[in-house]
mmCIF file of C-alpha atoms in Angstrom:
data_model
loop_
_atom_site.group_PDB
_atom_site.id
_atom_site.type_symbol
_atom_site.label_atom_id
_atom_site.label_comp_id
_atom_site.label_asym_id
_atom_site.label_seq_id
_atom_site.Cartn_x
_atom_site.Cartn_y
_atom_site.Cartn_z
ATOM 1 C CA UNK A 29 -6.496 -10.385 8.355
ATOM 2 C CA UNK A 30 -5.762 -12.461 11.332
ATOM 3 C CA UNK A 31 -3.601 -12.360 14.302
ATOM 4 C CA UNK A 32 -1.153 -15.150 13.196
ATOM 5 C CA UNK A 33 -1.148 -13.702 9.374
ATOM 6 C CA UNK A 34 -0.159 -10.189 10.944
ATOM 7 C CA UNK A 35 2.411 -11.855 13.260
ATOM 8 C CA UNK A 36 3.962 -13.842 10.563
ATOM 9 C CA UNK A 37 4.243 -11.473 7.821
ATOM 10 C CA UNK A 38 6.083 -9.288 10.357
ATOM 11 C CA UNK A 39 8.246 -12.033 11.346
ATOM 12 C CA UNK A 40 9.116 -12.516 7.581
ATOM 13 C CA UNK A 41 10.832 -9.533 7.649
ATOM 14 C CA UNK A 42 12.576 -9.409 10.485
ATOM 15 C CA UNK A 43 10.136 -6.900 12.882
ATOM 16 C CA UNK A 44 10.624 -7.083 16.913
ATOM 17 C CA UNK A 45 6.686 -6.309 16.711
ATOM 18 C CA UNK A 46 3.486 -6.564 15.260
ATOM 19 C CA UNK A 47 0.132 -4.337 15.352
ATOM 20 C CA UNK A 48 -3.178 -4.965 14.498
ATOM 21 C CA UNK A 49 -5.482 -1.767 14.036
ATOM 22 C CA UNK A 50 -8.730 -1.414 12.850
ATOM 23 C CA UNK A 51 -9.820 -5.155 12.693
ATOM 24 C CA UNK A 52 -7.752 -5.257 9.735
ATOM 25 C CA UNK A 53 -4.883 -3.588 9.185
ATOM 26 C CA UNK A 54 -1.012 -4.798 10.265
ATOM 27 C CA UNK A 55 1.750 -2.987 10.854
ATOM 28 C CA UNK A 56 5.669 -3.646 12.240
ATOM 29 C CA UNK A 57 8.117 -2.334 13.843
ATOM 30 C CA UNK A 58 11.153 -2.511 16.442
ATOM 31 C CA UNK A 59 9.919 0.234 18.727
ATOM 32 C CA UNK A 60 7.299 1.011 20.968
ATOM 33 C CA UNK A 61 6.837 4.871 20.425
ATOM 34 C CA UNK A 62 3.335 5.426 22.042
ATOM 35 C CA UNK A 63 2.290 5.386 26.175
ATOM 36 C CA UNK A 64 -0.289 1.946 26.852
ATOM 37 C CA UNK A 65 -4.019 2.520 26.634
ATOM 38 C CA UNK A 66 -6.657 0.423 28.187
ATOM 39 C CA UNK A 67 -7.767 -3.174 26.404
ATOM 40 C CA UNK A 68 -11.181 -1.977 26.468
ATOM 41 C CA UNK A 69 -10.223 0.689 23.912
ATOM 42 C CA UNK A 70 -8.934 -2.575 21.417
ATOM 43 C CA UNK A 71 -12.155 -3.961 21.263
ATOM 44 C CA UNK A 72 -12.264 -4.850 17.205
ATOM 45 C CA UNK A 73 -13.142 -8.434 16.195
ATOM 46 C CA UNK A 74 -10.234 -9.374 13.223
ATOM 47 C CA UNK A 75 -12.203 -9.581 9.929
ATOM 48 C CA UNK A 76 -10.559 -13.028 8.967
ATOM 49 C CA UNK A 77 -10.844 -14.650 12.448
ATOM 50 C CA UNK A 78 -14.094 -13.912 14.594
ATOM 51 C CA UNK A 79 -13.392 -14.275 18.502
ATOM 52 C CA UNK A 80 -10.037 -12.550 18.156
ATOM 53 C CA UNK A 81 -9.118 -8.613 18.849
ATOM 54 C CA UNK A 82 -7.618 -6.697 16.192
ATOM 55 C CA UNK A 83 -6.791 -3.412 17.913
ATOM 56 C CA UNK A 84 -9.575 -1.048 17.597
ATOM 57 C CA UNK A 85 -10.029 2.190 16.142
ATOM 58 C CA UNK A 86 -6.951 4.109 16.492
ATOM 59 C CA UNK A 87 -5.267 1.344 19.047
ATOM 60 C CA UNK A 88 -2.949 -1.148 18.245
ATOM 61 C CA UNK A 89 -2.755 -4.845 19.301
ATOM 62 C CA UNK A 90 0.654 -4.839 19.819
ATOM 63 C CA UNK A 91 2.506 -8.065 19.758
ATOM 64 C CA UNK A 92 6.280 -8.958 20.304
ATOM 65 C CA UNK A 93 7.135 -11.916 17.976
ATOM 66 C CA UNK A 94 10.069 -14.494 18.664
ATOM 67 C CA UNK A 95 12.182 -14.430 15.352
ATOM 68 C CA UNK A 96 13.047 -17.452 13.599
ATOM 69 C CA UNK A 97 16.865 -18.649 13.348
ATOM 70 C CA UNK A 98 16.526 -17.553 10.203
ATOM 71 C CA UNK A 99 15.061 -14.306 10.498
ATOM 72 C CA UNK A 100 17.688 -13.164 13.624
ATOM 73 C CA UNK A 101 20.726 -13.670 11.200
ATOM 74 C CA UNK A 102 21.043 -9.979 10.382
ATOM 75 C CA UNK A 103 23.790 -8.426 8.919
ATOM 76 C CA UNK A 104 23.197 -4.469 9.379
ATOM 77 C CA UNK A 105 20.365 -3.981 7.724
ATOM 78 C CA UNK A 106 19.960 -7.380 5.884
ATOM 79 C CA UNK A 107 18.506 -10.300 6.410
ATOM 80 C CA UNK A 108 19.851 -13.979 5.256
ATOM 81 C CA UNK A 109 17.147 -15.436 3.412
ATOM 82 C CA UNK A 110 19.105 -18.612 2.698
ATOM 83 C CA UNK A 111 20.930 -21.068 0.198
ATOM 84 C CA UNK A 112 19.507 -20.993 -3.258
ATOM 85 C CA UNK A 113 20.544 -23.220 -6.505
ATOM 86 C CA UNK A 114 21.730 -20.743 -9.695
ATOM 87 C CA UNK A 115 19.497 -19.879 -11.831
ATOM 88 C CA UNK A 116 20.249 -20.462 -15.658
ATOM 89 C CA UNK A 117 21.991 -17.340 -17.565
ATOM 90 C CA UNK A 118 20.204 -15.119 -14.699
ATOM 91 C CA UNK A 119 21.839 -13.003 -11.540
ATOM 92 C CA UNK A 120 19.746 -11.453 -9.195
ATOM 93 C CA UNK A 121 19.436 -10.099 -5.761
ATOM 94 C CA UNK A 122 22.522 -9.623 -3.332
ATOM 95 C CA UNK A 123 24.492 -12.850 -3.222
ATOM 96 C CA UNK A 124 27.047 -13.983 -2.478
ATOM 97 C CA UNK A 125 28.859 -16.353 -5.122
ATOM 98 C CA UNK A 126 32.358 -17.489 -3.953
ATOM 99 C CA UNK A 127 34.641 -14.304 -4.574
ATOM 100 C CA UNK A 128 31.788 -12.035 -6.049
ATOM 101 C CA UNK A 129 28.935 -10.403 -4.860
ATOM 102 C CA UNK A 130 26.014 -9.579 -6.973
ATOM 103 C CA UNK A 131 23.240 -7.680 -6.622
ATOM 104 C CA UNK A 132 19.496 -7.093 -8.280
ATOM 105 C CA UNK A 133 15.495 -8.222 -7.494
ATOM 106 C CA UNK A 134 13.938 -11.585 -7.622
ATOM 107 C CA UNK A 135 12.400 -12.378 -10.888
ATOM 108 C CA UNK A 136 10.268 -15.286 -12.473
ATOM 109 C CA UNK A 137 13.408 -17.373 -12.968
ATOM 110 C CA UNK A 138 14.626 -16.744 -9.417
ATOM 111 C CA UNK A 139 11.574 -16.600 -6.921
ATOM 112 C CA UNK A 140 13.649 -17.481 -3.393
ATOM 113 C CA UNK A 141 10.641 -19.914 -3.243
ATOM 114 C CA UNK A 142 12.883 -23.544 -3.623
ATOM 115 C CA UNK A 143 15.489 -23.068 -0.947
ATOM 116 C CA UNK A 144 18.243 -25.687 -0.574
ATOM 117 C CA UNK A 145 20.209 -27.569 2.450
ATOM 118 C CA UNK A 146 22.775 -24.489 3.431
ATOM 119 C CA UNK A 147 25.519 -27.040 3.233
ATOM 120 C CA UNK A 148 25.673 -26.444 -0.386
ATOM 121 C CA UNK A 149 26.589 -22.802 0.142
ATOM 122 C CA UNK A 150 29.927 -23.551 2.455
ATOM 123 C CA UNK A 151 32.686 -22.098 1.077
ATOM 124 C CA UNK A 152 34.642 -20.153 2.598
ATOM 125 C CA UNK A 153 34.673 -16.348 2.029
ATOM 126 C CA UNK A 154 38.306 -14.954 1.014
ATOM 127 C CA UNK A 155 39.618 -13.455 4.189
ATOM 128 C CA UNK A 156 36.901 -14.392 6.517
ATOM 129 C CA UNK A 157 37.847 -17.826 8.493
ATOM 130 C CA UNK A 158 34.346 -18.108 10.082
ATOM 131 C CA UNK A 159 32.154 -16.973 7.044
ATOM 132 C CA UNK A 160 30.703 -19.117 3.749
ATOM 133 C CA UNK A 161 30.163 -16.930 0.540
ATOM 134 C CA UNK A 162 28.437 -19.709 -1.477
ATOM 135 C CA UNK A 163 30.058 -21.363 -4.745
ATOM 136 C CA UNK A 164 29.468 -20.711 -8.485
ATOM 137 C CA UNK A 165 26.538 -23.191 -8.820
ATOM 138 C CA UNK A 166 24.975 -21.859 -5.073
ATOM 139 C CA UNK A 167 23.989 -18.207 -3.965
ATOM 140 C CA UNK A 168 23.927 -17.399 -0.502
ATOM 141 C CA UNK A 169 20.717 -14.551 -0.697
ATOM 142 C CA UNK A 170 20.308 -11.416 1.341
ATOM 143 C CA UNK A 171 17.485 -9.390 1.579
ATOM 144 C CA UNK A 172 19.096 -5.575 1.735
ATOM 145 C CA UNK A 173 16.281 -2.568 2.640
ATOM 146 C CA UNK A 174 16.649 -1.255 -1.002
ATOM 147 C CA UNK A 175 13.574 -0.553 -2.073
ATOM 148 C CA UNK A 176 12.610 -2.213 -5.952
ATOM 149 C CA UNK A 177 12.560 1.017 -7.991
ATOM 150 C CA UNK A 178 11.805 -0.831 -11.433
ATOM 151 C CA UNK A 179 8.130 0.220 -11.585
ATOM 152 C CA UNK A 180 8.902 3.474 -10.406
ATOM 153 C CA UNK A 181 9.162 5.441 -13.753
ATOM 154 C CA UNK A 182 6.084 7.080 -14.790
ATOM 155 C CA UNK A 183 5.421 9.302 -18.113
ATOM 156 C CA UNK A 184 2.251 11.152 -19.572
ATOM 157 C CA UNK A 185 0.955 9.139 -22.069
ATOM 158 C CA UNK A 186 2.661 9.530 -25.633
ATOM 159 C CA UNK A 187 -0.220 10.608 -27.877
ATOM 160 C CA UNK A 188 -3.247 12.341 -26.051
ATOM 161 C CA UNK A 189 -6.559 10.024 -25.431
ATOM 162 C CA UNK A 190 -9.740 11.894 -26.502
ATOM 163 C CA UNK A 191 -11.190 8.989 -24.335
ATOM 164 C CA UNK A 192 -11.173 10.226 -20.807
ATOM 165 C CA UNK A 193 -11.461 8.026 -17.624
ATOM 166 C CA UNK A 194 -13.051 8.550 -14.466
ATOM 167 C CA UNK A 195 -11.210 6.923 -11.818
ATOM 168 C CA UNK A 196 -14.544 8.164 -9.459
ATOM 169 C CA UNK A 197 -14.968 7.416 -5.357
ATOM 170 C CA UNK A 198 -16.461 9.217 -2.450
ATOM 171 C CA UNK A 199 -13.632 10.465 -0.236
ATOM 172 C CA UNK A 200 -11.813 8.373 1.751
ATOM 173 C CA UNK A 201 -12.419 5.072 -0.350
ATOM 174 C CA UNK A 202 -8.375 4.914 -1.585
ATOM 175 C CA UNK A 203 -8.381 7.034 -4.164
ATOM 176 C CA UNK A 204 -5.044 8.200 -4.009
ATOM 177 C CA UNK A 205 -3.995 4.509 -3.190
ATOM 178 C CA UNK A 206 -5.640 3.056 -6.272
ATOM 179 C CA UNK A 207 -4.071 5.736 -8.106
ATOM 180 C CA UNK A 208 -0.143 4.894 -6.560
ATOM 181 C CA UNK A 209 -0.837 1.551 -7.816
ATOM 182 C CA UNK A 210 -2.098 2.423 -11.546
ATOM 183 C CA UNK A 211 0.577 4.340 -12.073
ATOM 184 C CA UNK A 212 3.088 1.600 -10.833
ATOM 185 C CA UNK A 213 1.753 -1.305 -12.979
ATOM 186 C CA UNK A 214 1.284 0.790 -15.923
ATOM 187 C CA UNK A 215 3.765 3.665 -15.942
ATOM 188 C CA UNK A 216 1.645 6.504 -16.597
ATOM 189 C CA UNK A 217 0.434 9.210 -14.790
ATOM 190 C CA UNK A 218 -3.318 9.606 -13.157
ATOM 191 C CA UNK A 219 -5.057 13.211 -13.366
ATOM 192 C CA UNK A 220 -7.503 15.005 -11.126
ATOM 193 C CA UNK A 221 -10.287 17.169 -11.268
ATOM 194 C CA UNK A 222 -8.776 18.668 -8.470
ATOM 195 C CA UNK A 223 -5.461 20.024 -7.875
ATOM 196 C CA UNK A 224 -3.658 19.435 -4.869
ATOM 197 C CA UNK A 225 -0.258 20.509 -4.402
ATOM 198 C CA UNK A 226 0.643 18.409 -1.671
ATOM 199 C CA UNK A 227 0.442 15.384 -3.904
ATOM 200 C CA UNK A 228 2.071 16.795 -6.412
ATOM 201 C CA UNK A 229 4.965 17.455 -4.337
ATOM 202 C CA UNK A 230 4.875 13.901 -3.680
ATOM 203 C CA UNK A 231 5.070 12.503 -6.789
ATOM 204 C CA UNK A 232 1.745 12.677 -8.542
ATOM 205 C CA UNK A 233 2.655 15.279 -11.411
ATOM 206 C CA UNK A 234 -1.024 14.641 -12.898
ATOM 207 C CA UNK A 235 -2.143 16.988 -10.797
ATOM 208 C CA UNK A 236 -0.887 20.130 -12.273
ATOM 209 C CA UNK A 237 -2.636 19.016 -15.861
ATOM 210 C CA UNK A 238 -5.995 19.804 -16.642
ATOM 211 C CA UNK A 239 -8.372 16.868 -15.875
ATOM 212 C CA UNK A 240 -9.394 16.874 -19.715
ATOM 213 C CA UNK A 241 -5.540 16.720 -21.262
ATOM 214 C CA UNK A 242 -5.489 13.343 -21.725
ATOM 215 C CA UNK A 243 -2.176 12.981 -20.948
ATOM 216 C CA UNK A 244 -3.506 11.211 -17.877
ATOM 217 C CA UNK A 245 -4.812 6.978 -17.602
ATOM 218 C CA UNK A 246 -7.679 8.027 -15.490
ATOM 219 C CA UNK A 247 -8.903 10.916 -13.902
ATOM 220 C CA UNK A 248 -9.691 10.855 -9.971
ATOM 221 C CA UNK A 249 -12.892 12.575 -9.059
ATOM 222 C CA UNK A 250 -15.497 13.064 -6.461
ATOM 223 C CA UNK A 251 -18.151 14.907 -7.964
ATOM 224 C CA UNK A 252 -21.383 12.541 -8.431
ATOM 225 C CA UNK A 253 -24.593 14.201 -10.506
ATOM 226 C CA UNK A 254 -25.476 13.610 -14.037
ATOM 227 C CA UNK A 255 -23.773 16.313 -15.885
ATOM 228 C CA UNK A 256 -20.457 15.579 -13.978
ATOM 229 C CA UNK A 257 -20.847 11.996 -14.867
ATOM 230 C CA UNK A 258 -21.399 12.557 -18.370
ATOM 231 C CA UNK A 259 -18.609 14.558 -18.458
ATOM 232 C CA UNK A 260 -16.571 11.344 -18.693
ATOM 233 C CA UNK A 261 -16.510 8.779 -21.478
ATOM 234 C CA UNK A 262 -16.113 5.944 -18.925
ATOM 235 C CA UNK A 263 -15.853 5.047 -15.164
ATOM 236 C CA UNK A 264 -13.862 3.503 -12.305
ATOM 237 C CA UNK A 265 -16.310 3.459 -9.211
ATOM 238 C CA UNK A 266 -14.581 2.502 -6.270
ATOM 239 C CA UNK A 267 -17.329 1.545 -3.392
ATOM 240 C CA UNK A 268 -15.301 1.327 0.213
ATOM 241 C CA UNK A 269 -17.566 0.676 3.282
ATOM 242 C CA UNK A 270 -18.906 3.784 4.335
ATOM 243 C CA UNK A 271 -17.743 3.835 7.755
ATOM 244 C CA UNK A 272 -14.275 3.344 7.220
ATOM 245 C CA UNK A 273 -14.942 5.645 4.431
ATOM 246 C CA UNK A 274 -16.077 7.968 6.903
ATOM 247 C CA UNK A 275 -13.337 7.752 9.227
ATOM 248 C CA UNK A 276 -10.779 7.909 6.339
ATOM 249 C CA UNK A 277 -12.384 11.502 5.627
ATOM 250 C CA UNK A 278 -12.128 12.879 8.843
ATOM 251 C CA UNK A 279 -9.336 11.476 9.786
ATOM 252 C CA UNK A 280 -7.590 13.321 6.383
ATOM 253 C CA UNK A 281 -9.803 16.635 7.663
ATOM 254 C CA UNK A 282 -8.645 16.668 10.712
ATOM 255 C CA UNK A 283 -4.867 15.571 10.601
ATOM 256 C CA UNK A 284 -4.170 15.430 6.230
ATOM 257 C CA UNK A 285 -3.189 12.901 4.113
ATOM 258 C CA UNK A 286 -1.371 10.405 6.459
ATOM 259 C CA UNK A 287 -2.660 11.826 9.486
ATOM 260 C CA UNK A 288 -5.114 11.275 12.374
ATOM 261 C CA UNK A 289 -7.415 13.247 14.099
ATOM 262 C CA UNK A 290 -6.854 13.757 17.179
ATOM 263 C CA UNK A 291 -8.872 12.226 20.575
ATOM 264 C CA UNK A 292 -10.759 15.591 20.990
ATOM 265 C CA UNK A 293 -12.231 15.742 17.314
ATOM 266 C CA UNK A 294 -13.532 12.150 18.031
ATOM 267 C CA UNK A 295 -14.828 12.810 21.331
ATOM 268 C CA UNK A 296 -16.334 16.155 20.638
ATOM 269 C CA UNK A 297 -19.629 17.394 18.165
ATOM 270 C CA UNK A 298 -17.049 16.684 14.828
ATOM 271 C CA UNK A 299 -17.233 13.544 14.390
ATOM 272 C CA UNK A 300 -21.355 13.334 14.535
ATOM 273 C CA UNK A 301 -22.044 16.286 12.765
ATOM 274 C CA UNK A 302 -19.512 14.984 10.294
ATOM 275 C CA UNK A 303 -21.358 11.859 9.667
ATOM 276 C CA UNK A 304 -24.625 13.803 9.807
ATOM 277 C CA UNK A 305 -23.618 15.500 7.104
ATOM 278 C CA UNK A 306 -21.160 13.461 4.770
ATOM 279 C CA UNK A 307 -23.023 9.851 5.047
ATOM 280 C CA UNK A 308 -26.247 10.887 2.890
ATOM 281 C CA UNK A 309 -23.732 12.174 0.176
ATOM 282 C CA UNK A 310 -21.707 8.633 0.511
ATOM 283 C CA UNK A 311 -25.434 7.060 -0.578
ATOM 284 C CA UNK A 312 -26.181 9.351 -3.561
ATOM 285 C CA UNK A 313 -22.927 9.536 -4.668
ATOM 286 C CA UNK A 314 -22.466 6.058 -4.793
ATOM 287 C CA UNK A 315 -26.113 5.362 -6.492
ATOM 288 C CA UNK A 316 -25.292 8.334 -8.735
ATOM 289 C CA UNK A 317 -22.410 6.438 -10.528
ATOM 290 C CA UNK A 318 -24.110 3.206 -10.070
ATOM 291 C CA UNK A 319 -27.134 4.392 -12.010
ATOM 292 C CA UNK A 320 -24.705 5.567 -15.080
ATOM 293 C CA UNK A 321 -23.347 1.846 -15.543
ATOM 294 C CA UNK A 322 -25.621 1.193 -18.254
ATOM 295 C CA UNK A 323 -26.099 5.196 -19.152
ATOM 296 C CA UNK A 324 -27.106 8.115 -17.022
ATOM 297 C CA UNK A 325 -31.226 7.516 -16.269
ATOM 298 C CA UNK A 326 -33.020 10.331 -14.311
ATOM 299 C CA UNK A 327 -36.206 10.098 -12.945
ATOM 300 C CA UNK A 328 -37.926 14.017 -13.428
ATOM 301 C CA UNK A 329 -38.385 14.897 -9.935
ATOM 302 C CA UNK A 330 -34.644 15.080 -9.031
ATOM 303 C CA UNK A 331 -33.331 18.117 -8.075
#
């Protein structure tokens, strides 16, 4: 991530502002909701551009962008993304075609990446002396703030697998992320060795199934150690750099899924004893799975 990759991406969409946090990660926004803190306290190289601040842990580099042309002309909530030639026997997105409107996603046939000279869009909209509504062979696109719900149907898998997945990482690598995603692209719920009702409240109805169903893709998990290991036919290690690892963790300790903990828990004896504690089981977790890549090998004097 870099400053002007942050700033742009916002911009794209039509944000007042753009963060940088962590050395890495972006946000936007139109408001300012938090008081100033000291630049000293931002004091994160980016990881894409050495020499530049990213924000710092817990602090934003806040940044107010000046919108393209393009990017002011806002209609409520949508944004004009431009003039765009028809595609063949396909509608999509919300345009605006002469006396119709039509609505829908982009798709392979209709990418909004070839945009053409907006004087092929004027025609004037019925009842509306100042507006253009595009012609029959030209689309005038909007991009609304409906979200694309076509990947969001998820099932249990049809016929149970007697093959059962491990979809393994030490806390705070993504788990939960990686397992958003897998269900997305493939439509099927994850499991857990765990249950947490939280997530399942939120969506993930794996949870409430046994981890060994197989109703479930994968199964997330924690637990590191031979017979745990073998437990599953196969694996999914996810390896996240321990310190943001780290910080994920006690951040979700301290202040849950998407919260943070707060200045004091930082500050204070939590956060060493924390990584006293929780970094030597980040090593032998993560040399645990490794190990079982090529089938579980135990030297005798483990414990």
């Amino acid at each position: 991530m870099t400053v002007f990759r942050c700033q742009d991406n916002c911009a794209e969409r039509g944000y007042l502002y753009a963060g940088l946090e962590f050395g890495a990660e972006c946000f936007c926004g139109h408001k300012i909701q938090a008081p100033n803190s000291s630049e000293a306290d931002c004091n994160m190289d980016c990881k894409g551009e050495k020499g530049n601040v990213c924000g710092g842990a817990n602090r934003l580099s806040i940044y107010r962008l000046e919108l393209s042309q393009e990017s002011a002309r806002r209609y409520g909530s949508a944004i004009f993304k431009g003039c765009f030639k028809r595609p063949d026997n396909e509608f999509s997105l919300a345009v605006l075609s002469g006396e119709r409107c039509l609505c829908g996603f982009p798709t392979p046939r209709f990418t909004l990446h070839e945009r053409e000279d907006e004087e092929l869009c004027l025609h004037r909209c019925p009842g509306e002396e100042f507006e253009s509504c595009g012609t029959e062979d030209y689309f005038l696109v909007y991009q609304t703030q409906v979200q694309d719900n076509r990947c969001m149907d998820r099932r249990f898998l049809p016929t149970r697998s007697k093959h059962l997945v491990a979809l393994a990482s030490f806390p705070g690598a993504g788990n939960t992320w990686a397992r958003h995603l897998i269900e997305l692209a493939t439509g099927f719920y994850t499991g857990s060795y765990y249950f947490d009702g939280s997530l399942y409240n939120k969506g993930f109805k794996g949870e409430r199934d046994h981890w060994r169903s197989g109703r479930t893709v994968c199964i997330k998990t924690h637990e590191s150690g031979k017979k745990e290991i073998e437990a599953f036919d196969s694996g999914i290690l996810m390896i996240r750099n321990p310190y943001k690892a780290l910080m994920a963790e006690f951040n979700r300790k301290y202040g849950g899924h998407i919260g943070f903990a707060s200045q004091a828990h930082w500050k204070g004896k939590e956060w060493p004893e924390f990584v006293k504690n929780y970094a030597p089981w980040w090593a032998s977790h993560t040399l645990d799975w490794l190990r079982c890549a090529s089938g579980c090998t135990w030297s005798t004097s483990r414990s």
